Every structure is written in C-alpha cells, then in structure tokens.
Coordinates of C-alpha atoms in Angstrom, one line a residue:
Chain E
M1 CA 35.4 9.5 53.8
G2 CA 33.8 10.8 57.6
L3 CA 32.8 9.6 61.0
I4 CA 30.0 7.6 61.5
L5 CA 28.2 9.0 64.7
A6 CA 25.3 10.1 62.5
D7 CA 23.0 9.8 65.3
D8 CA 24.6 11.8 67.8
V9 CA 24.6 16.3 68.3
L10 CA 29.3 15.5 67.8
G11 CA 27.7 13.8 64.3
R12 CA 25.7 15.5 62.3
G13 CA 27.6 19.0 64.1
L14 CA 31.4 17.4 62.6
A15 CA 29.2 16.8 59.1
R16 CA 27.5 19.6 59.0
V17 CA 31.0 21.8 58.4
Q18 CA 32.4 18.7 56.9
G19 CA 30.5 20.1 54.2
E20 CA 30.4 23.2 54.6
V21 CA 34.6 23.1 54.6
D22 CA 34.1 20.7 51.6
A23 CA 32.2 23.2 49.5
A24 CA 34.4 25.9 49.9
F25 CA 37.8 24.7 49.6
D26 CA 35.7 23.2 46.0
A27 CA 33.8 26.7 45.1
L28 CA 38.1 28.3 46.8
L29 CA 40.2 25.7 44.7
G30 CA 39.7 26.4 40.9
V31 CA 41.5 24.5 39.1
P32 CA 43.0 26.6 35.7
D33 CA 44.4 26.1 32.4
D34 CA 47.4 25.1 32.2
S35 CA 50.3 23.5 34.0
R36 CA 49.2 24.7 37.8
A37 CA 46.0 22.2 37.2
T38 CA 48.5 19.3 38.5
L39 CA 49.4 21.8 41.8
V40 CA 45.8 22.7 42.2
E41 CA 45.0 19.4 42.0
A42 CA 46.8 17.5 44.5
M43 CA 45.7 21.0 47.1
R44 CA 42.2 19.4 46.4
Y45 CA 42.9 15.7 46.4
A46 CA 44.4 16.9 50.4
A47 CA 41.9 19.3 51.2
I48 CA 38.2 18.0 50.0
G49 CA 37.5 15.1 51.9
G50 CA 38.7 13.4 54.6
G51 CA 39.7 14.9 58.1
K52 CA 37.0 15.5 60.7
R53 CA 37.7 19.5 60.7
V54 CA 37.3 19.0 64.6
R55 CA 39.4 22.6 64.2
P56 CA 36.5 24.2 61.7
M57 CA 33.9 22.8 64.1
L58 CA 35.6 24.3 67.5
L59 CA 35.5 27.6 65.3
V60 CA 32.6 27.5 64.3
T61 CA 30.9 26.5 67.4
V62 CA 32.4 29.5 69.4
A63 CA 31.4 32.4 66.7
E64 CA 27.7 31.4 66.6
M65 CA 27.6 30.9 70.6
Y66 CA 28.5 34.9 70.3
G67 CA 26.0 35.7 67.5
A68 CA 28.9 35.7 64.4
E69 CA 27.5 34.2 61.2
R70 CA 27.9 31.0 60.2
D71 CA 29.4 31.0 56.6
A72 CA 32.3 33.8 57.8
A73 CA 33.5 31.4 60.6
V74 CA 33.1 28.6 58.1
L75 CA 35.3 30.2 56.4
A76 CA 37.5 31.0 58.8
G77 CA 37.7 27.6 59.9
C78 CA 39.0 26.4 55.7
A79 CA 41.7 28.9 56.9
L80 CA 42.6 26.9 60.0
E81 CA 42.3 24.2 58.5
A82 CA 44.6 25.1 54.7
I83 CA 47.4 24.7 57.8
H84 CA 46.4 21.4 59.5
V85 CA 45.8 20.4 55.6
Y86 CA 49.7 21.8 54.7
S87 CA 51.0 20.6 58.2
L88 CA 50.2 16.9 57.5
I89 CA 51.2 17.1 53.8
H90 CA 54.6 18.3 54.9
D91 CA 55.0 16.0 57.8
D92 CA 53.5 12.8 55.8
L93 CA 57.4 13.1 53.8
P94 CA 60.6 10.5 53.0
C95 CA 62.3 13.1 54.7
M96 CA 59.7 13.6 57.4
D97 CA 57.4 10.9 58.8
D98 CA 57.1 9.3 55.8
D99 CA 54.1 7.3 55.8
D100 CA 52.8 5.8 52.7
M101 CA 48.7 7.0 53.8
R102 CA 46.4 9.5 55.2
H103 CA 42.9 9.4 56.1
G104 CA 42.3 5.8 53.8
K105 CA 44.1 6.7 51.5
P106 CA 48.2 7.9 49.5
T107 CA 49.9 11.0 50.7
L108 CA 50.0 13.3 48.5
H109 CA 54.6 12.8 47.6
K110 CA 52.4 9.4 46.9
A111 CA 49.6 10.1 44.6
Y112 CA 51.9 13.1 42.9
D113 CA 55.4 13.3 43.5
E114 CA 57.5 15.3 47.0
A115 CA 58.3 18.1 44.7
I116 CA 53.9 18.8 44.1
A117 CA 54.2 17.6 47.7
V118 CA 56.3 20.8 49.5
L119 CA 54.5 23.3 46.6
A120 CA 51.3 22.1 47.3
G121 CA 52.0 21.8 51.0
D122 CA 52.8 25.9 50.8
S123 CA 50.4 26.7 48.6
L124 CA 48.1 25.7 50.6
H125 CA 49.7 27.9 53.5
A126 CA 49.1 31.4 51.1
L127 CA 46.2 30.2 50.6
A128 CA 45.3 30.6 54.9
F129 CA 46.2 34.2 54.6
E130 CA 44.4 34.3 51.8
I131 CA 41.5 33.3 53.0
L132 CA 42.1 35.4 56.4
A133 CA 43.2 38.8 54.6
S134 CA 40.0 39.0 52.4
Q135 CA 36.5 40.8 53.1
H136 CA 34.4 37.7 53.0
V137 CA 35.6 36.7 56.1
S138 CA 34.7 39.8 57.8
T139 CA 34.2 43.5 56.6
D140 CA 35.9 44.6 59.4
P141 CA 39.7 44.4 59.5
V142 CA 41.3 45.0 62.4
I143 CA 39.3 40.8 63.1
R144 CA 41.0 40.3 59.5
A145 CA 44.0 41.7 60.8
D146 CA 44.0 40.0 64.6
L147 CA 43.0 36.6 62.8
V148 CA 46.2 36.2 60.7
H149 CA 48.0 36.9 64.1
A150 CA 46.5 34.4 65.9
L151 CA 46.6 31.6 63.3
A152 CA 50.6 32.2 62.3
S153 CA 52.0 32.4 65.8
A154 CA 50.2 29.7 66.1
S155 CA 51.6 28.1 63.1
G156 CA 55.2 29.2 63.3
H157 CA 58.4 28.2 65.1
N158 CA 56.6 29.7 68.8
G159 CA 53.2 27.1 68.4
M160 CA 52.9 23.8 65.9
A161 CA 56.3 24.2 63.8
G162 CA 58.3 24.4 66.8
G163 CA 56.5 21.4 67.9
Q164 CA 56.8 19.1 65.3
V165 CA 60.7 20.5 65.2
M166 CA 60.8 19.3 69.6
D167 CA 58.5 15.6 68.5
I168 CA 61.4 14.8 66.1
A169 CA 64.0 15.1 68.8
A170 CA 62.0 13.6 70.9
E171 CA 62.8 10.6 69.1
S172 CA 66.3 11.0 68.9
A173 CA 66.4 12.2 72.9
G174 CA 64.5 9.1 73.9
A175 CA 63.7 8.2 77.1
D176 CA 65.8 11.4 77.8
F177 CA 62.3 14.0 77.9
D178 CA 60.3 13.6 80.7
L179 CA 56.3 14.6 80.9
H180 CA 57.0 17.8 81.1
T181 CA 58.7 18.0 78.1
V182 CA 56.5 15.4 76.4
T183 CA 54.0 18.0 77.9
R184 CA 55.1 21.1 75.9
L185 CA 55.8 19.4 72.7
Q186 CA 52.4 18.8 72.8
Q187 CA 51.1 21.9 73.9
L188 CA 53.1 23.8 70.7
K189 CA 52.2 21.1 68.1
T190 CA 48.5 20.3 68.7
G191 CA 48.0 22.5 71.2
A192 CA 48.6 25.9 69.6
L193 CA 46.5 25.3 66.7
L194 CA 42.9 24.4 68.7
G195 CA 43.6 26.7 71.0
A196 CA 43.8 29.3 67.6
S197 CA 40.8 26.8 66.7
V198 CA 38.9 28.7 69.4
E199 CA 40.7 32.2 69.6
M200 CA 39.8 32.6 66.4
G201 CA 35.7 32.2 67.0
A202 CA 36.1 34.6 70.1
I203 CA 37.8 37.0 68.0
L204 CA 35.1 36.6 64.7
A205 CA 32.4 37.2 67.5
R206 CA 34.0 40.0 69.1
V207 CA 34.4 38.3 72.3
P208 CA 36.3 40.6 74.9
E209 CA 39.9 39.4 75.3
D210 CA 38.9 39.3 80.0
Q211 CA 35.7 37.4 78.2
R212 CA 37.9 34.6 76.5
G213 CA 39.6 32.4 80.1
H214 CA 38.0 30.0 80.0
L215 CA 37.1 28.6 76.5
R216 CA 41.4 29.2 76.6
A217 CA 40.6 26.0 79.8
Y218 CA 38.6 24.5 77.3
A219 CA 41.1 25.0 74.5
R220 CA 43.9 23.4 76.6
D221 CA 42.5 20.7 78.4
I222 CA 41.1 18.9 75.2
G223 CA 44.8 19.9 73.6
L224 CA 46.1 17.6 75.9
A225 CA 43.1 15.3 76.0
F226 CA 43.4 15.3 72.4
Q227 CA 47.0 14.1 72.0
I228 CA 46.5 11.6 75.4
A229 CA 44.2 9.6 73.1
D230 CA 46.3 9.8 70.4
D231 CA 49.7 8.1 72.0
L232 CA 46.7 5.7 73.5
L233 CA 45.4 5.1 69.7
D234 CA 48.9 4.6 68.0
E235 CA 49.7 2.2 71.1
E236 CA 46.4 -0.1 71.0
G237 CA 44.1 1.6 68.1
D238 CA 43.4 -0.5 64.5
E239 CA 45.4 1.0 61.8
E240 CA 42.6 0.0 59.0
L241 CA 39.9 2.5 60.6
A242 CA 42.8 5.4 61.0
G243 CA 43.5 5.2 57.6
K244 CA 47.0 5.4 58.8
A245 CA 50.0 3.4 59.7
L246 CA 49.9 2.9 63.8
R247 CA 52.7 2.0 66.6
K248 CA 55.4 3.9 65.0
D249 CA 56.0 5.7 68.5
A250 CA 57.1 2.5 70.1
D251 CA 59.0 1.2 67.1
A252 CA 61.2 4.1 67.2
G253 CA 61.7 4.5 70.5
K254 CA 59.8 7.7 71.1
A255 CA 59.0 9.3 74.4
T256 CA 55.3 9.6 74.5
F257 CA 52.3 10.2 77.0
V258 CA 51.8 6.4 77.4
S259 CA 55.8 5.5 77.5
L260 CA 55.9 7.6 80.6
M261 CA 53.2 7.2 82.0
G262 CA 51.7 4.2 81.2
V263 CA 48.3 2.9 79.6
E264 CA 46.2 3.1 82.2
D265 CA 47.7 6.5 84.2
A266 CA 47.2 7.9 80.4
R267 CA 43.8 6.7 80.4
A268 CA 42.7 8.5 82.9
Q269 CA 45.0 11.3 82.6
A270 CA 43.0 11.8 79.4
Q271 CA 39.5 11.5 80.8
A272 CA 40.0 13.8 84.1
L273 CA 41.1 16.1 81.7
S274 CA 37.7 15.8 79.2
E275 CA 35.9 16.4 82.6
Q276 CA 38.1 19.1 83.1
A277 CA 37.0 20.4 79.7
I278 CA 33.5 20.4 80.0
G279 CA 33.5 21.9 83.4
H280 CA 35.4 25.1 81.8
L281 CA 32.2 25.5 79.8
V282 CA 29.1 26.0 83.5
Q283 CA 28.1 29.3 82.2
Y284 CA 26.9 27.5 78.7
G285 CA 23.4 26.0 77.9
E286 CA 23.1 24.4 74.3
E287 CA 24.2 26.3 72.5
A288 CA 28.4 24.3 74.4
D289 CA 26.4 21.0 74.2
L290 CA 28.7 21.0 71.0
L291 CA 32.3 22.0 73.1
R292 CA 31.0 19.3 76.4
A293 CA 30.6 16.6 72.4
L294 CA 34.1 16.9 71.8
A295 CA 35.3 16.6 74.6
R296 CA 33.5 13.6 75.0
F297 CA 34.6 12.7 71.7
I298 CA 37.8 12.2 72.0
V299 CA 38.7 9.8 74.6
E300 CA 36.5 7.6 73.9
R301 CA 37.3 7.9 69.9
D302 CA 38.6 4.8 68.2
R303 CA 40.3 6.7 65.3
Chain K
M1 CA 78.2 38.1 51.5
G2 CA 77.3 41.3 49.9
L3 CA 77.5 42.8 46.4
I4 CA 80.7 44.6 45.9
L5 CA 79.1 48.4 44.6
A6 CA 79.4 50.6 47.5
D7 CA 80.4 53.6 45.3
D8 CA 77.0 53.7 43.8
V9 CA 73.9 54.8 44.7
L10 CA 72.6 51.3 44.0
G11 CA 75.0 49.9 46.3
R12 CA 74.5 52.2 48.4
G13 CA 71.0 51.8 49.2
L14 CA 70.8 47.6 48.5
A15 CA 73.7 47.9 51.4
R16 CA 71.3 50.0 54.4
V17 CA 68.4 47.5 54.1
Q18 CA 70.7 44.3 54.2
G19 CA 71.9 45.6 57.2
E20 CA 68.5 46.7 58.4
V21 CA 66.5 43.5 57.3
D22 CA 69.5 41.5 59.0
A23 CA 69.0 43.7 61.8
A24 CA 65.1 43.1 62.1
F25 CA 65.7 39.0 62.0
D26 CA 67.8 38.9 64.4
A27 CA 65.3 40.9 66.8
L28 CA 63.0 38.7 65.4
L29 CA 64.3 35.5 66.1
G30 CA 66.1 34.5 69.4
V31 CA 66.9 31.2 69.8
P32 CA 64.8 29.5 72.6
D33 CA 66.0 27.8 75.8
D34 CA 64.9 24.2 74.4
S35 CA 65.1 21.7 71.0
R36 CA 63.1 24.0 69.2
A37 CA 67.0 26.0 68.8
T38 CA 67.4 24.2 65.7
L39 CA 64.8 24.7 64.2
V40 CA 65.4 29.3 64.9
E41 CA 69.3 28.4 63.9
A42 CA 67.7 26.9 61.3
M43 CA 65.8 30.1 60.2
R44 CA 68.9 32.4 61.3
Y45 CA 71.3 30.6 59.3
A46 CA 69.0 30.9 56.0
A47 CA 67.4 34.0 56.7
I48 CA 70.3 36.1 57.9
G49 CA 73.3 37.2 55.9
G50 CA 73.9 36.6 52.3
G51 CA 71.2 37.6 49.6
K52 CA 71.4 40.9 47.9
R53 CA 67.3 41.9 49.4
V54 CA 66.0 43.8 45.9
R55 CA 62.5 42.8 47.5
P56 CA 63.2 44.7 50.5
M57 CA 64.9 47.5 49.5
L58 CA 62.2 47.8 46.2
L59 CA 58.9 48.1 49.3
V60 CA 61.0 50.8 51.1
T61 CA 62.5 53.0 48.5
V62 CA 58.1 53.0 47.7
A63 CA 57.2 53.4 51.1
E64 CA 59.3 56.3 51.9
M65 CA 58.7 58.4 48.3
Y66 CA 55.6 58.5 49.6
G67 CA 56.1 59.8 53.6
A68 CA 56.1 56.2 55.1
E69 CA 58.4 55.4 57.7
R70 CA 61.0 54.2 57.4
D71 CA 61.0 51.2 60.9
A72 CA 57.9 50.4 59.7
A73 CA 58.6 49.0 56.3
V74 CA 62.2 47.7 56.8
L75 CA 59.3 44.8 59.0
A76 CA 57.3 44.2 56.2
G77 CA 60.4 44.5 54.5
C78 CA 61.1 41.6 56.3
A79 CA 57.9 39.6 55.9
L80 CA 58.8 40.1 52.0
E81 CA 62.1 38.8 52.1
A82 CA 60.6 35.8 55.0
I83 CA 58.7 34.4 51.6
H84 CA 61.3 34.7 49.4
V85 CA 64.2 32.4 51.4
Y86 CA 60.9 30.0 52.6
S87 CA 60.7 30.0 49.2
L88 CA 64.6 29.0 48.2
I89 CA 65.0 26.8 51.2
H90 CA 62.5 24.4 50.3
D91 CA 63.0 25.6 46.2
D92 CA 66.5 24.1 46.9
L93 CA 65.6 20.4 48.5
P94 CA 66.9 17.4 46.7
C95 CA 62.8 16.3 45.6
M96 CA 62.5 20.3 43.6
D97 CA 66.3 21.8 42.2
D98 CA 68.8 19.3 44.6
D99 CA 71.5 22.1 44.9
D100 CA 73.5 22.2 47.4
M101 CA 74.8 25.6 47.4
R102 CA 73.2 29.3 48.5
H103 CA 75.0 32.7 48.6
G104 CA 78.0 30.8 48.7
K105 CA 77.2 28.4 51.9
P106 CA 76.0 25.3 51.6
T107 CA 71.6 24.6 51.4
L108 CA 70.3 24.9 54.6
H109 CA 69.5 21.0 54.4
K110 CA 72.6 20.4 53.3
A111 CA 73.8 22.7 56.8
Y112 CA 71.2 20.7 59.4
D113 CA 68.5 18.5 57.1
E114 CA 65.7 18.2 55.5
A115 CA 63.7 17.9 57.7
I116 CA 64.5 20.7 59.8
A117 CA 65.0 22.9 56.3
V118 CA 61.4 21.8 55.5
L119 CA 60.2 23.3 58.8
A120 CA 62.2 26.2 58.7
G121 CA 61.2 27.6 55.3
D122 CA 57.5 26.1 56.2
S123 CA 58.3 28.9 59.7
L124 CA 59.1 31.9 58.1
H125 CA 56.5 31.9 55.4
A126 CA 54.8 32.1 58.8
L127 CA 56.5 34.6 60.1
A128 CA 56.6 36.6 57.2
F129 CA 52.2 36.3 58.8
E130 CA 53.2 37.7 61.9
I131 CA 54.7 40.5 61.3
L132 CA 52.2 41.8 58.8
A133 CA 49.8 42.0 61.2
S134 CA 51.5 43.5 64.1
Q135 CA 51.1 46.6 65.0
H136 CA 54.6 47.5 64.4
V137 CA 53.2 47.3 60.7
S138 CA 51.5 49.4 61.5
T139 CA 48.7 51.3 64.0
D140 CA 45.9 50.3 60.6
P141 CA 44.3 47.3 60.4
V142 CA 44.0 48.3 56.4
I143 CA 46.7 48.4 56.2
R144 CA 47.8 45.5 58.3
A145 CA 45.2 43.6 56.8
D146 CA 45.9 45.0 52.8
L147 CA 49.2 43.9 53.1
V148 CA 48.5 40.6 54.1
H149 CA 46.1 40.1 51.4
A150 CA 49.5 41.9 49.2
L151 CA 51.4 39.0 49.9
A152 CA 49.6 35.9 50.6
S153 CA 48.1 36.4 47.0
A154 CA 51.4 37.1 45.5
S155 CA 53.4 33.6 46.7
G156 CA 50.7 31.0 47.1
H157 CA 49.3 29.2 43.9
N158 CA 47.9 32.4 41.7
G159 CA 51.6 33.5 42.8
M160 CA 55.0 31.9 43.9
A161 CA 54.1 28.3 43.9
G162 CA 52.0 28.3 40.9
G163 CA 55.3 29.6 38.7
Q164 CA 57.1 27.4 40.5
V165 CA 55.1 24.0 39.0
M166 CA 54.8 25.9 35.9
D167 CA 58.8 25.5 36.2
I168 CA 58.7 22.0 37.2
A169 CA 56.5 21.3 34.4
A170 CA 58.6 23.6 31.3
E171 CA 61.2 21.4 31.8
S172 CA 59.9 17.6 31.0
A173 CA 57.7 20.1 28.2
G174 CA 60.4 21.6 27.0
A175 CA 60.6 22.8 23.5
D176 CA 56.5 23.0 23.9
F177 CA 56.9 26.3 25.9
D178 CA 57.3 29.1 23.9
L179 CA 58.0 32.6 24.5
H180 CA 54.2 33.6 25.5
T181 CA 54.5 31.1 28.6
V182 CA 57.5 31.3 30.4
T183 CA 56.7 35.1 30.4
R184 CA 53.6 33.5 32.5
L185 CA 55.8 30.9 34.5
Q186 CA 58.0 33.5 34.7
Q187 CA 55.4 36.5 35.6
L188 CA 53.8 34.2 38.4
K189 CA 57.3 32.9 39.3
T190 CA 59.5 35.8 40.3
G191 CA 57.4 38.8 38.3
A192 CA 54.1 38.0 41.2
L193 CA 56.9 39.2 44.6
L194 CA 58.6 41.9 42.7
G195 CA 55.1 43.5 41.8
A196 CA 53.7 43.2 45.8
S197 CA 57.4 44.4 46.8
V198 CA 55.9 47.4 44.9
E199 CA 52.7 46.9 46.5
M200 CA 53.1 46.5 50.2
G201 CA 55.8 49.6 49.6
A202 CA 52.5 51.6 48.6
I203 CA 49.9 49.8 50.8
L204 CA 52.0 50.8 53.3
A205 CA 52.0 54.4 52.9
R206 CA 48.8 55.1 51.9
V207 CA 49.4 55.6 47.9
P208 CA 46.3 56.0 46.3
E209 CA 44.3 52.8 43.9
D210 CA 43.9 54.6 40.8
Q211 CA 47.5 56.1 41.2
R212 CA 49.8 52.4 41.6
G213 CA 49.8 52.1 37.0
H214 CA 53.5 53.4 37.2
L215 CA 54.5 52.2 39.8
R216 CA 52.9 48.3 38.7
A217 CA 54.4 48.8 35.3
Y218 CA 57.9 49.8 36.3
A219 CA 57.3 46.4 38.8
R220 CA 56.0 44.5 36.0
D221 CA 58.9 45.2 33.6
I222 CA 61.9 45.4 35.7
G223 CA 60.7 41.3 37.2
L224 CA 61.0 39.9 33.1
A225 CA 64.0 42.2 32.8
F226 CA 65.5 40.6 36.1
Q227 CA 64.4 36.9 34.8
I228 CA 65.9 37.6 31.4
A229 CA 69.3 38.7 33.2
D230 CA 69.1 35.9 35.2
D231 CA 68.7 33.0 32.2
L232 CA 72.1 35.2 30.6
L233 CA 73.9 34.7 33.4
D234 CA 72.4 30.5 34.1
E235 CA 74.2 30.8 30.4
E236 CA 76.8 32.8 31.1
G237 CA 77.3 33.5 34.3
D238 CA 80.9 32.7 36.7
E239 CA 80.1 29.9 39.7
E240 CA 81.7 31.6 41.9
L241 CA 80.8 34.7 41.9
A242 CA 76.5 33.2 41.3
G243 CA 77.5 31.4 44.8
K244 CA 75.3 28.5 43.1
A245 CA 75.7 25.9 40.2
L246 CA 74.5 27.4 37.3
R247 CA 73.7 26.1 33.5
K248 CA 71.3 23.6 35.1
D249 CA 68.8 24.7 33.1
A250 CA 71.1 24.1 29.7
D251 CA 71.3 20.6 31.0
A252 CA 67.9 20.2 31.6
G253 CA 66.8 20.7 28.8
K254 CA 64.8 23.4 29.5
A255 CA 63.3 26.1 27.5
T256 CA 64.6 29.6 29.0
F257 CA 64.5 33.3 27.5
V258 CA 67.7 32.2 26.2
S259 CA 66.9 29.3 24.3
L260 CA 63.9 30.7 23.1
M261 CA 65.1 34.0 22.3
G262 CA 69.0 33.4 21.5
V263 CA 71.4 35.2 23.5
E264 CA 71.6 38.5 21.6
D265 CA 68.1 39.0 20.8
A266 CA 67.5 38.2 24.9
R267 CA 70.1 40.7 25.8
A268 CA 68.7 43.4 23.4
Q269 CA 65.5 42.2 25.0
A270 CA 66.8 43.0 29.0
Q271 CA 67.7 45.8 27.9
A272 CA 64.4 47.7 26.3
L273 CA 62.6 46.0 30.1
S274 CA 64.8 48.1 31.5
E275 CA 64.8 51.6 29.9
Q276 CA 61.0 50.7 29.7
A277 CA 60.6 50.5 32.9
I278 CA 63.1 53.4 34.3
G279 CA 60.6 55.8 31.6
H280 CA 57.3 54.8 33.9
L281 CA 59.5 57.0 36.7
V282 CA 59.0 59.9 35.1
Q283 CA 57.0 61.2 37.0
Y284 CA 59.7 61.3 40.0
G285 CA 63.1 63.2 41.0
E286 CA 65.7 61.8 42.7
E287 CA 64.0 60.5 45.4
A288 CA 63.0 57.8 42.4
D289 CA 67.0 57.4 41.4
L290 CA 67.6 53.6 43.7
L291 CA 64.9 52.4 41.5
R292 CA 66.0 53.7 38.1
A293 CA 69.3 52.3 39.7
L294 CA 68.4 48.9 39.8
A295 CA 66.8 48.5 36.3
R296 CA 69.8 49.5 35.5
F297 CA 71.9 47.1 37.5
I298 CA 69.7 44.1 37.6
V299 CA 70.7 44.0 33.4
E300 CA 74.5 44.8 34.0
R301 CA 74.9 42.3 36.8
D302 CA 77.0 39.4 37.5
R303 CA 75.2 37.0 39.8

C-alpha cells in the first residue's frame, strides 16, 4: 500500500522514505533456516509495506536539514518505526483493542496467532535498540547512546506505553476525562514518539540542545493536530480508505477531542495547530518544505 | 520471597544483589499521580521481590572481578533483570504458557489484567534500555552503547525471543526435535541472556575482547546446565517449592533434555557441565567464588 500523493512534495518525500525503510527492514530481517522462520516472517509481515512512515520521514528530514548522512538517518528511522510497529501489533491484540484489520490486511495475530504476535512485537522492540546501538547508525558512541535514551524514554511508561494505559482508563472513565487529561494522554500516546522523531534527527545531526526549541515546538503541535485529526477521522472517516475499523471510540463512549470539543471546534483547533507548527519553521528555507507539507497534510488527510 | 541459603557464599551473594536490585527498581519506578499509576504499580509488582536475581549477580560479580564500580553494575543488572521479568510476564500470558502462578504469587495478568500485563512487559522492556543509556551506568558512551547492543541482540529474534518461538515449535514438533535442536533452542532461550550477563559485566569493567573467552565459555556451560536442571525440576520438582506449575512439558509431549536423554543421563550431563564451567575459572582466585558457587548450585537446587 502507500499514499497516492505522488504529485506533491509530501507524497514524493514519503514514497522515498517508504522505499528506503522497506529496503532496510528487508536487509535487517533475513529469514533463518530453522523454526524461528515463522517469527521473522511475522516481523516482516508487520514491518515491511504499509504504514505512512511519517516518523522516519520526520527524522530523516530534520537530520538532512542539518547535514547528517541520509543512510544513517534511514536506519535510525527504522528503529523508530520498529517501535511504532511493535506498539500497533500489541495494541491490536484481543486483550487490547481487538482489531482484525491494519493497513488494509489482517492484523498480525489474525494472520499468524497471538503468541507469535506478542513475540514478533517484542522482537521488533529489541531490534529497534539493536539498530541504534550499531556502528551503522553512527560511529560516534555519544550519538548512539543519546539515540537509545531518546527512543527508550519516549516509548516506555513515561511515554507511549504510559499513554496507552491512560487511553484504556479513558474508556472506563468516559466523561470524567477532561480536555486537559485527554491532551496529556495524547501527548504521551502519540506525541512522545513524534517528538522523539524530531529529537533523534537533531541528535544525529549534532544540533546543539539550545537550538532544538522550535523543532520541539513543531513536533508538539503536529502531534496534537495529528491526534485531533485522528479523532475526526474516527468519527467521520471512510473505513475502506482507512484500512481499519472506525467509530470505535464513540461506540465505547470514550472521551476524545471530538467528544469534548465537538466536530467544528476540533477541526478549527487542528487547523490552528497546523498553522502554528508551520510558524515554528520560519527560520528555515525550502529544506523544511517537507515538514510544512506534513503539517498541512495531517489536518487534510482522509485516511 | 528469596532463597534460604544465607549460610553459604552464594546465598549471601544473591541476598545482597536481591536487596540492591529491589532498591534500585524502587527508586526507578516512582508511581505517578495520574491514570498511569496502575501501569507502574504492575511493573513494581513484577519487578520488585521474587526472582533469584541470578543474572544481575553474574553481571555484578564479573564487573567487580575486574574492578568496575558496584553501583553502576547493579544498575546494569536491573536492565538485565527488566528484560528477564518482561519475558516472564509475556511468557505467562494465556496465549503463551497460560500460567497462573509465578514466584509463589499470581502472575501479572491474574493480579491485574492481560492488557496491563502486555503493557507492563513492554514498559519494562523500554526501561531496560533507558537505564543502559543513562549516565548513571557509565559516563563513557562507548560502554553505554556496547551494553545496549549486547542486551538488545541477546533478547531479540536472534536471542531469547527467537528461542521462545523455537520452544513453541517444540511442542507441536514433539519427537521431531533432536538433541542438537533442543540445545540450540535453549542456547537462545536462556543461554543468550545468561551470556549477556557475563558479557555486560566484562563491558562495564573494560575487559579486552580477547580476554573474555573463558568467561563466555563459563556462561555457555552454566546456561546449558541450568536448562537441563530446569527440565529435571519440571519432571521431578515440588510445585510448592518452585512457586509455579510443573510437569507442563511432559504433559504437552514436548521434546526436552530429559525426554531425549532420560533422567539419569541428563543429571550426569548437568553435573559435567557444572564442573566444566568451574574449570573455565581456573585463572581466578576467591574473587570468582560466587561464580563457582553458582555453577554448583544450578545443578543442586530444588526450585
């Protein structure tokens, strides 16, 4: 699969990263000649093809804006994507969201079984850190250690996984979750990893700490805009285009940006955040056009 | 819980590491004041107390043999143990081994629920690498990056997780698994992480690559001895002492060292490996007594 946006900056940018990330996963995940073959095939099923590769694209773009090597950035992007993919695999499990479809094909536990889905997720999780600790990402161990720290803290209990637990709590809490809590939840659940994408690009390109503020602000704004747009899609989107089940949140009576703000205000807020995100890039020329296009796309996408 | 071995070298050594690892996890896992509290409480339930802490003890002992700081080694030991604990949590899930008891108390998905068990496992997995990438483990980024690489490669599809998939295949394959395949399976499933324990101690203490051969050989031998002894315990052990269900392998018709070699030969083989492991330590004085005591204990333990 892939997005049909090949006639614009973002479409070309994403398509290029998609090809590079798929090729890198293909090289990383050779199928062994023993009973682990099933595991590695399952990892390939989940990691190769499908997925917009927004996070690797963010990382690669920021890294290239500051002169880092593209190949190394693509590899670091694979580590990010391995974390993202493992979280989707575990999220889709019957004991979690119990989803049957993902990226227009059966979820991993449907295509294989639950045990393989748990272990393939765990193996992609480990692979992410194996990649980041390898010399192929950087010959500078300071960079490797910093990348590991950025990704591990964004994905653990103080990041993505913490946000997922808050998300589960949101279902039972229902209307008790206010906008502040939903914002905090989403900043952890999706914002932390998007923030890590930009941060890891900056680490790879040795951008000094005190010059990362506007990049971090950009990431925070698109993260929130992305989640509001996702809630809008869940409410109003087309299941076939999305390649997954929709309207699950409303059915579960879950507090979301849309249930708390209403459709109109949510759409206006996403739009404002998108423009604000672009505003943070004022110091850059056309080298940041992909970031601007992404900020626009996030609130306009239909899948 | 804890082992009642306080009157010997190993009992004192393990008890000391147990206290240090528990204290470190307690400090690392502060319970947040929001709906992530359940997640962090679940992580604490699984990570603090219980567990022999064999892996951290191996790491700390090797590190101290070569003059590394104990506090840093204990922290790196927590990373190892976080990986070990996450693998037990996921292994106990209904879709995997479906175990109700672990370390004499309900397994995590029984005490909480399956979703929390998946996410607490994932969070401990991330925590392991967050710890290793932190300055508290080492101010030298080469050491941090090497530790991450050693742990990630030992736990992913070419290590522990790969071995777990082979283990699942062993159940359906039954008698088709020969001794060579079972040995390979166990080298991955438990051997890789035991090997990483010794390797990470050597990394932390800057032991040159070419001087690690005998330590690696020791780890390989105790890993295999450990697994044969585990199979013997599964066959002949006391469920109450073990704190978990036994005789699951025989019931499942799974190929194990005991099913393939018979009880007598398996016991003799474990004993021979234990002695061989101790033989690899001939160049060390009393600083390696804990390693020798562990090699002996592995084949004599009753839980």
